[in-house]
PDB file of C-alpha atoms in Angstrom:
ATOM      1  CA  UNK A  21      33.053  14.544   3.980  1.00 40.00           C
ATOM      2  CA  UNK A  22      30.605  17.156   2.829  1.00 36.00           C
ATOM      3  CA  UNK A  23      30.188  20.035   5.492  1.00 39.00           C
ATOM      4  CA  UNK A  24      26.598  20.359   6.269  1.00 36.00           C
ATOM      5  CA  UNK A  25      26.701  23.337   8.158  1.00 38.00           C
ATOM      6  CA  UNK A  26      24.711  26.437   7.340  1.00 39.00           C
ATOM      7  CA  UNK A  27      27.625  28.612   7.162  1.00 39.00           C
ATOM      8  CA  UNK A  28      28.329  29.779   3.510  1.00 37.00           C
ATOM      9  CA  UNK A  29      25.584  27.219   2.151  1.00 36.00           C
ATOM     10  CA  UNK A  30      25.053  28.898  -1.076  1.00 36.00           C
ATOM     11  CA  UNK A  31      29.261  28.647  -1.573  1.00 37.00           C
ATOM     12  CA  UNK A  32      29.485  25.237  -1.025  1.00 37.00           C
ATOM     13  CA  UNK A  33      26.702  23.962  -2.727  1.00 36.00           C
ATOM     14  CA  UNK A  34      25.789  26.671  -5.458  1.00 41.00           C
ATOM     15  CA  UNK A  35      23.106  24.390  -7.017  1.00 41.00           C
ATOM     16  CA  UNK A  36      21.184  23.683  -3.894  1.00 40.00           C
ATOM     17  CA  UNK A  37      20.920  27.684  -2.835  1.00 39.00           C
ATOM     18  CA  UNK A  38      17.634  27.930  -4.289  1.00 40.00           C
ATOM     19  CA  UNK A  39      15.894  24.743  -3.191  1.00 39.00           C
ATOM     20  CA  UNK A  40      13.231  24.419  -0.653  1.00 41.00           C
ATOM     21  CA  UNK A  41      12.130  20.953   0.033  1.00 46.00           C
ATOM     22  CA  UNK A  42       8.508  20.543  -0.480  1.00 46.00           C
ATOM     23  CA  UNK A  43       7.973  18.739   2.921  1.00 45.00           C
ATOM     24  CA  UNK A  44       9.342  21.261   5.175  1.00 41.00           C
ATOM     25  CA  UNK A  45       6.595  23.459   5.359  1.00 43.00           C
ATOM     26  CA  UNK A  46       8.116  26.718   4.668  1.00 41.00           C
ATOM     27  CA  UNK A  47      11.365  25.666   6.478  1.00 37.00           C
ATOM     28  CA  UNK A  48      13.659  28.141   4.408  1.00 39.00           C
ATOM     29  CA  UNK A  49      17.077  27.026   5.610  1.00 40.00           C
ATOM     30  CA  UNK A  50      18.489  25.964   2.284  1.00 39.00           C
ATOM     31  CA  UNK A  51      20.917  23.542   3.464  1.00 39.00           C
ATOM     32  CA  UNK A  52      19.234  21.732   6.335  1.00 39.00           C
ATOM     33  CA  UNK A  53      15.743  22.084   4.215  1.00 38.00           C
ATOM     34  CA  UNK A  54      17.043  20.006   1.560  1.00 37.00           C
ATOM     35  CA  UNK A  55      18.905  17.417   3.846  1.00 39.00           C
ATOM     36  CA  UNK A  56      15.617  17.089   5.721  1.00 42.00           C
ATOM     37  CA  UNK A  57      14.153  16.200   2.321  1.00 51.00           C
ATOM     38  CA  UNK A  58      16.843  13.678   0.773  1.00 59.00           C
ATOM     39  CA  UNK A  59      19.462  13.303   3.202  1.00 58.00           C
ATOM     40  CA  UNK A  60      22.020  13.749   0.124  1.00 56.00           C
ATOM     41  CA  UNK A  61      22.931  16.092  -2.693  1.00 57.00           C
ATOM     42  CA  UNK A  62      21.189  16.214  -5.962  1.00 59.00           C
ATOM     43  CA  UNK A  63      23.949  14.581  -8.485  1.00 58.00           C
ATOM     44  CA  UNK A  64      25.267  17.127 -11.002  1.00 57.00           C
ATOM     45  CA  UNK A  65      24.864  16.510 -14.594  1.00 60.00           C
ATOM     46  CA  UNK A  66      27.322  17.744 -16.939  1.00 66.00           C
ATOM     47  CA  UNK A  67      27.043  18.028 -20.623  1.00 69.00           C
ATOM     48  CA  UNK A  68      29.493  15.673 -22.373  1.00 67.00           C
ATOM     49  CA  UNK A  69      32.398  17.132 -24.664  1.00 73.00           C
ATOM     50  CA  UNK A  70      30.982  14.913 -26.930  1.00 76.00           C
ATOM     51  CA  UNK A  71      27.699  14.238 -29.158  1.00 75.00           C
ATOM     52  CA  UNK A  72      26.705  10.823 -29.241  1.00 76.00           C
ATOM     53  CA  UNK A  73      23.400   8.568 -29.866  1.00 78.00           C
ATOM     54  CA  UNK A  74      23.021   5.659 -27.986  1.00 81.00           C
ATOM     55  CA  UNK A  75      20.259   2.728 -27.858  1.00 88.00           C
ATOM     56  CA  UNK A  76      18.992   2.879 -24.113  1.00 88.00           C
ATOM     57  CA  UNK A  77      17.405  -0.740 -23.083  1.00 91.00           C
ATOM     58  CA  UNK A  78      13.706  -0.064 -22.124  1.00 92.00           C
ATOM     59  CA  UNK A  79      14.011  -1.312 -18.411  1.00 93.00           C
ATOM     60  CA  UNK A  80      16.944   1.466 -18.047  1.00 94.00           C
ATOM     61  CA  UNK A  81      14.873   4.194 -19.656  1.00 94.00           C
ATOM     62  CA  UNK A  82      12.133   3.522 -17.166  1.00 96.00           C
ATOM     63  CA  UNK A  83      14.311   3.140 -14.448  1.00 96.00           C
ATOM     64  CA  UNK A  84      15.761   6.555 -15.317  1.00 95.00           C
ATOM     65  CA  UNK A  85      12.099   7.981 -15.493  1.00 95.00           C
ATOM     66  CA  UNK A  86      11.375   6.836 -11.980  1.00 96.00           C
ATOM     67  CA  UNK A  87       8.628   4.282 -12.878  1.00 97.00           C
ATOM     68  CA  UNK A  88      10.537   0.852 -12.435  1.00 98.00           C
ATOM     69  CA  UNK A  89      10.364  -1.416  -9.227  1.00 98.00           C
ATOM     70  CA  UNK A  90      11.592  -4.459  -7.801  1.00 98.00           C
ATOM     71  CA  UNK A  91      10.410  -7.015  -4.960  1.00 98.00           C
ATOM     72  CA  UNK A  92       9.701 -10.117  -3.716  1.00 98.00           C
ATOM     73  CA  UNK A  93       7.992 -12.298  -1.530  1.00 98.00           C
ATOM     74  CA  UNK A  94      10.014 -14.740   0.915  1.00 96.00           C
ATOM     75  CA  UNK A  95       9.406 -17.855   2.894  1.00 94.00           C
ATOM     76  CA  UNK A  96       6.477 -19.121   0.641  1.00 96.00           C
ATOM     77  CA  UNK A  97       5.391 -22.043   2.923  1.00 95.00           C
ATOM     78  CA  UNK A  98       3.738 -24.961   0.622  1.00 94.00           C
ATOM     79  CA  UNK A  99       3.563 -28.774   0.457  1.00 92.00           C
ATOM     80  CA  UNK A 100       1.835 -31.288   2.345  1.00 91.00           C
ATOM     81  CA  UNK A 101      -1.148 -30.852  -0.153  1.00 90.00           C
ATOM     82  CA  UNK A 102      -0.965 -27.136  -0.023  1.00 95.00           C
ATOM     83  CA  UNK A 103       0.160 -24.579  -2.582  1.00 96.00           C
ATOM     84  CA  UNK A 104       1.565 -20.662  -2.125  1.00 97.00           C
ATOM     85  CA  UNK A 105       1.210 -17.863  -4.282  1.00 98.00           C
ATOM     86  CA  UNK A 106       2.436 -14.221  -4.913  1.00 98.00           C
ATOM     87  CA  UNK A 107       1.199 -11.785  -7.500  1.00 98.00           C
ATOM     88  CA  UNK A 108       1.467  -8.100  -8.679  1.00 98.00           C
ATOM     89  CA  UNK A 109      -1.819  -6.555  -8.257  1.00 98.00           C
ATOM     90  CA  UNK A 110      -2.874  -3.214 -10.059  1.00 98.00           C
ATOM     91  CA  UNK A 111      -5.462  -1.735  -7.724  1.00 98.00           C
ATOM     92  CA  UNK A 112      -8.401  -0.057  -9.381  1.00 97.00           C
ATOM     93  CA  UNK A 113      -7.778   3.258  -8.454  1.00 96.00           C
ATOM     94  CA  UNK A 114      -4.004   3.433  -9.325  1.00 97.00           C
ATOM     95  CA  UNK A 115      -4.270   5.225 -12.694  1.00 97.00           C
ATOM     96  CA  UNK A 116      -1.478   3.150 -13.868  1.00 98.00           C
ATOM     97  CA  UNK A 117      -0.830   0.240 -16.106  1.00 98.00           C
ATOM     98  CA  UNK A 118       1.354  -2.408 -15.023  1.00 98.00           C
ATOM     99  CA  UNK A 119       4.121  -3.687 -17.051  1.00 98.00           C
ATOM    100  CA  UNK A 120       5.594  -7.039 -15.980  1.00 98.00           C
ATOM    101  CA  UNK A 121       9.268  -6.933 -17.035  1.00 97.00           C
ATOM    102  CA  UNK A 122      10.957  -9.988 -15.088  1.00 97.00           C
ATOM    103  CA  UNK A 123       9.757 -12.774 -12.534  1.00 98.00           C
ATOM    104  CA  UNK A 124      11.918 -15.476 -10.343  1.00 97.00           C
ATOM    105  CA  UNK A 125      10.955 -18.409  -8.349  1.00 96.00           C
ATOM    106  CA  UNK A 126      13.927 -19.308  -6.236  1.00 93.00           C
ATOM    107  CA  UNK A 127      15.151 -21.414  -3.138  1.00 86.00           C
ATOM    108  CA  UNK A 128      12.550 -23.946  -3.202  1.00 86.00           C
ATOM    109  CA  UNK A 129      14.236 -26.786  -1.625  1.00 78.00           C
ATOM    110  CA  UNK A 130      13.283 -30.574  -0.621  1.00 77.00           C
ATOM    111  CA  UNK A 131      10.923 -31.480  -3.840  1.00 85.00           C
ATOM    112  CA  UNK A 132      10.619 -30.664  -7.447  1.00 91.00           C
ATOM    113  CA  UNK A 133       7.955 -28.028  -7.856  1.00 93.00           C
ATOM    114  CA  UNK A 134       5.409 -26.459 -10.424  1.00 95.00           C
ATOM    115  CA  UNK A 135       4.806 -22.960 -10.966  1.00 96.00           C
ATOM    116  CA  UNK A 136       1.435 -21.732 -12.624  1.00 97.00           C
ATOM    117  CA  UNK A 137       1.349 -18.149 -14.248  1.00 98.00           C
ATOM    118  CA  UNK A 138      -1.984 -16.680 -14.001  1.00 98.00           C
ATOM    119  CA  UNK A 139      -3.514 -13.771 -15.604  1.00 98.00           C
ATOM    120  CA  UNK A 140      -6.319 -11.643 -13.701  1.00 98.00           C
ATOM    121  CA  UNK A 141      -7.357 -14.524 -11.609  1.00 98.00           C
ATOM    122  CA  UNK A 142      -8.897 -14.842  -8.119  1.00 97.00           C
ATOM    123  CA  UNK A 143      -6.475 -16.877  -5.836  1.00 97.00           C
ATOM    124  CA  UNK A 144      -7.144 -18.867  -2.740  1.00 97.00           C
ATOM    125  CA  UNK A 145      -6.121 -17.673   0.959  1.00 96.00           C
ATOM    126  CA  UNK A 146      -6.069 -14.147   2.346  1.00 95.00           C
ATOM    127  CA  UNK A 147      -3.493 -12.013   0.509  1.00 96.00           C
ATOM    128  CA  UNK A 148      -0.809 -10.354   2.790  1.00 97.00           C
ATOM    129  CA  UNK A 149       1.005  -7.260   1.275  1.00 98.00           C
ATOM    130  CA  UNK A 150       5.185  -7.707   1.044  1.00 97.00           C
ATOM    131  CA  UNK A 151       7.125  -4.709   2.214  1.00 96.00           C
ATOM    132  CA  UNK A 152      10.332  -5.992   0.474  1.00 97.00           C
ATOM    133  CA  UNK A 153       9.879  -3.511  -2.608  1.00 98.00           C
ATOM    134  CA  UNK A 154      12.085  -0.662  -3.753  1.00 98.00           C
ATOM    135  CA  UNK A 155      12.129   1.526  -6.533  1.00 97.00           C
ATOM    136  CA  UNK A 156      15.327   0.714  -8.613  1.00 97.00           C
ATOM    137  CA  UNK A 157      16.543   4.321  -9.366  1.00 97.00           C
ATOM    138  CA  UNK A 158      17.720   5.315  -5.920  1.00 96.00           C
ATOM    139  CA  UNK A 159      19.320   8.708  -7.212  1.00 95.00           C
ATOM    140  CA  UNK A 160      15.930  10.224  -7.275  1.00 95.00           C
ATOM    141  CA  UNK A 161      14.553  12.524  -4.855  1.00 92.00           C
ATOM    142  CA  UNK A 162      11.973  11.983  -3.631  1.00 94.00           C
ATOM    143  CA  UNK A 163      11.915   8.336  -4.256  1.00 96.00           C
ATOM    144  CA  UNK A 164       9.011   6.979  -6.198  1.00 96.00           C
ATOM    145  CA  UNK A 165       6.439   4.838  -4.416  1.00 96.00           C
ATOM    146  CA  UNK A 166       4.661   2.009  -6.235  1.00 98.00           C
ATOM    147  CA  UNK A 167       1.077   1.959  -7.093  1.00 98.00           C
ATOM    148  CA  UNK A 168       1.155  -1.492  -7.923  1.00 98.00           C
ATOM    149  CA  UNK A 169       1.049  -4.249  -4.902  1.00 98.00           C
ATOM    150  CA  UNK A 170       3.078  -7.264  -4.192  1.00 98.00           C
ATOM    151  CA  UNK A 171       0.989  -9.514  -2.529  1.00 98.00           C
ATOM    152  CA  UNK A 172       1.478 -13.198  -1.430  1.00 98.00           C
ATOM    153  CA  UNK A 173      -0.015 -16.233   0.790  1.00 98.00           C
ATOM    154  CA  UNK A 174       1.130 -19.362   2.038  1.00 97.00           C
ATOM    155  CA  UNK A 175      -0.337 -22.777   2.694  1.00 96.00           C
ATOM    156  CA  UNK A 176      -3.443 -22.147   0.716  1.00 97.00           C
ATOM    157  CA  UNK A 177      -5.803 -24.983  -0.359  1.00 96.00           C
ATOM    158  CA  UNK A 178      -7.567 -25.115  -3.617  1.00 95.00           C
ATOM    159  CA  UNK A 179      -6.750 -23.440  -7.000  1.00 96.00           C
ATOM    160  CA  UNK A 180      -7.228 -20.072  -8.691  1.00 97.00           C
ATOM    161  CA  UNK A 181     -10.404 -19.333 -10.102  1.00 97.00           C
ATOM    162  CA  UNK A 182     -11.488 -17.550 -13.310  1.00 96.00           C
ATOM    163  CA  UNK A 183      -8.809 -15.357 -15.251  1.00 97.00           C
ATOM    164  CA  UNK A 184      -6.457 -17.100 -17.543  1.00 97.00           C
ATOM    165  CA  UNK A 185      -3.830 -19.636 -16.688  1.00 97.00           C
ATOM    166  CA  UNK A 186      -1.299 -18.542 -19.223  1.00 97.00           C
ATOM    167  CA  UNK A 187       1.459 -21.058 -18.963  1.00 96.00           C
ATOM    168  CA  UNK A 188       3.374 -23.411 -16.554  1.00 96.00           C
ATOM    169  CA  UNK A 189       7.084 -23.934 -15.669  1.00 95.00           C
ATOM    170  CA  UNK A 190       8.513 -26.946 -13.628  1.00 94.00           C
ATOM    171  CA  UNK A 191      11.638 -26.810 -11.649  1.00 92.00           C
ATOM    172  CA  UNK A 192      13.731 -29.234  -9.499  1.00 90.00           C
ATOM    173  CA  UNK A 193      14.585 -28.078  -6.145  1.00 86.00           C
ATOM    174  CA  UNK A 194      17.697 -25.705  -5.295  1.00 86.00           C
ATOM    175  CA  UNK A 195      17.157 -24.522  -8.913  1.00 88.00           C
ATOM    176  CA  UNK A 196      15.665 -20.966 -10.301  1.00 92.00           C
ATOM    177  CA  UNK A 197      13.261 -20.146 -12.542  1.00 95.00           C
ATOM    178  CA  UNK A 198      13.240 -17.155 -14.222  1.00 95.00           C
ATOM    179  CA  UNK A 199      11.980 -15.365 -17.370  1.00 94.00           C
ATOM    180  CA  UNK A 200      12.454 -11.875 -18.738  1.00 94.00           C
ATOM    181  CA  UNK A 201       9.247 -11.006 -20.337  1.00 94.00           C
ATOM    182  CA  UNK A 202      10.618  -7.092 -21.260  1.00 91.00           C
ATOM    183  CA  UNK A 203       6.934  -5.667 -20.385  1.00 95.00           C
ATOM    184  CA  UNK A 204       4.929  -7.197 -22.585  1.00 95.00           C
ATOM    185  CA  UNK A 205       2.669  -8.616 -20.143  1.00 98.00           C
ATOM    186  CA  UNK A 206       0.585  -5.402 -19.371  1.00 98.00           C
ATOM    187  CA  UNK A 207      -2.339  -5.053 -16.983  1.00 98.00           C
ATOM    188  CA  UNK A 208      -5.030  -2.419 -16.347  1.00 98.00           C
ATOM    189  CA  UNK A 209      -6.135  -1.434 -13.120  1.00 98.00           C
ATOM    190  CA  UNK A 210      -7.996  -4.441 -11.497  1.00 97.00           C
ATOM    191  CA  UNK A 211      -5.803  -6.450 -13.054  1.00 98.00           C
ATOM    192  CA  UNK A 212      -3.006  -9.110 -11.904  1.00 98.00           C
ATOM    193  CA  UNK A 213       0.168 -11.179 -12.603  1.00 98.00           C
ATOM    194  CA  UNK A 214       0.109 -14.212 -10.489  1.00 98.00           C
ATOM    195  CA  UNK A 215       2.539 -17.202  -9.777  1.00 98.00           C
ATOM    196  CA  UNK A 216       0.819 -20.181  -8.241  1.00 98.00           C
ATOM    197  CA  UNK A 217       3.446 -22.698  -6.621  1.00 97.00           C
ATOM    198  CA  UNK A 218       3.082 -26.326  -5.707  1.00 95.00           C
ATOM    199  CA  UNK A 219       4.617 -29.531  -5.509  1.00 93.00           C
ATOM    200  CA  UNK A 220       2.187 -32.148  -6.760  1.00 91.00           C
ATOM    201  CA  UNK A 221       5.094 -34.748  -7.722  1.00 87.00           C
ATOM    202  CA  UNK A 222       5.945 -35.126  -4.026  1.00 86.00           C
ATOM    203  CA  UNK A 223       2.841 -33.922  -2.566  1.00 82.00           C
ATOM    204  CA  UNK A 224       3.880 -35.396   1.110  1.00 84.00           C
ATOM    205  CA  UNK A 225       6.653 -33.096   1.580  1.00 89.00           C
ATOM    206  CA  UNK A 226       6.940 -29.711   2.869  1.00 91.00           C
ATOM    207  CA  UNK A 227       8.509 -27.059   0.905  1.00 92.00           C
ATOM    208  CA  UNK A 228       9.270 -23.000   0.878  1.00 93.00           C
ATOM    209  CA  UNK A 229      10.426 -20.712  -1.818  1.00 94.00           C
ATOM    210  CA  UNK A 230      10.842 -16.988  -3.016  1.00 96.00           C
ATOM    211  CA  UNK A 231       9.064 -15.222  -5.576  1.00 98.00           C
ATOM    212  CA  UNK A 232      10.501 -11.961  -7.002  1.00 98.00           C
ATOM    213  CA  UNK A 233       9.469  -9.120  -9.703  1.00 98.00           C
ATOM    214  CA  UNK A 234      10.483  -6.904 -11.816  1.00 98.00           C
ATOM    215  CA  UNK A 235       8.033  -4.113 -13.284  1.00 98.00           C
ATOM    216  CA  UNK A 236       7.275  -0.591 -14.336  1.00 98.00           C
ATOM    217  CA  UNK A 237       4.002   1.473 -14.179  1.00 98.00           C
ATOM    218  CA  UNK A 238       3.090   3.710 -16.920  1.00 97.00           C
ATOM    219  CA  UNK A 239       0.424   6.509 -16.207  1.00 96.00           C
ATOM    220  CA  UNK A 240      -2.689   6.195 -18.251  1.00 94.00           C
ATOM    221  CA  UNK A 241      -3.555   8.912 -20.379  1.00 82.00           C
ATOM    222  CA  UNK A 242      -6.889  10.762 -19.174  1.00 67.00           C
TER     223      UNK A 242
END
């Protein structure tokens, strides 16, 4: 176990001796000042003994940069003539482009379902914001915060208006729909990527499910 006392701090953690957390308002206790910010030590990175070249997958690269996020909307109730949706919404003042990498629709029980994928549409219902969002790289300090909003609505009536219905997927109950887009769906501020779920083949049955996303955010050059 690490010793977090102040005594001999620079000797125990020499790479932290000059670190002052930007959020401590001048708090100069290097040991506790750092822990107040991160609650753990920064990892040491050693130069490898061999020189090598590797191809890094784009999702891993964006995670290393602190730009990759994952999240989901749970308990999305629909059926009995209603629908549900979840979306990644890029606020107009975000200063980033949204790159959608992966999406899933899971845990739909009782009935077959349909998932419509919409670009930049106006969905029915009142959007709620999911708090079930996290950066994928938890080794960073401080942790990055997403600019993109993961929003959802349940038991809505009507259909999305405007925008583009890009494609449609169908699934059976207890199955998972998943697609890896590899960041190719890109949305500027004000845009959105939305999944609209319903069960038109069994409209008298109640259903619920979960929609999850993975995405990265790329700053827009000014």
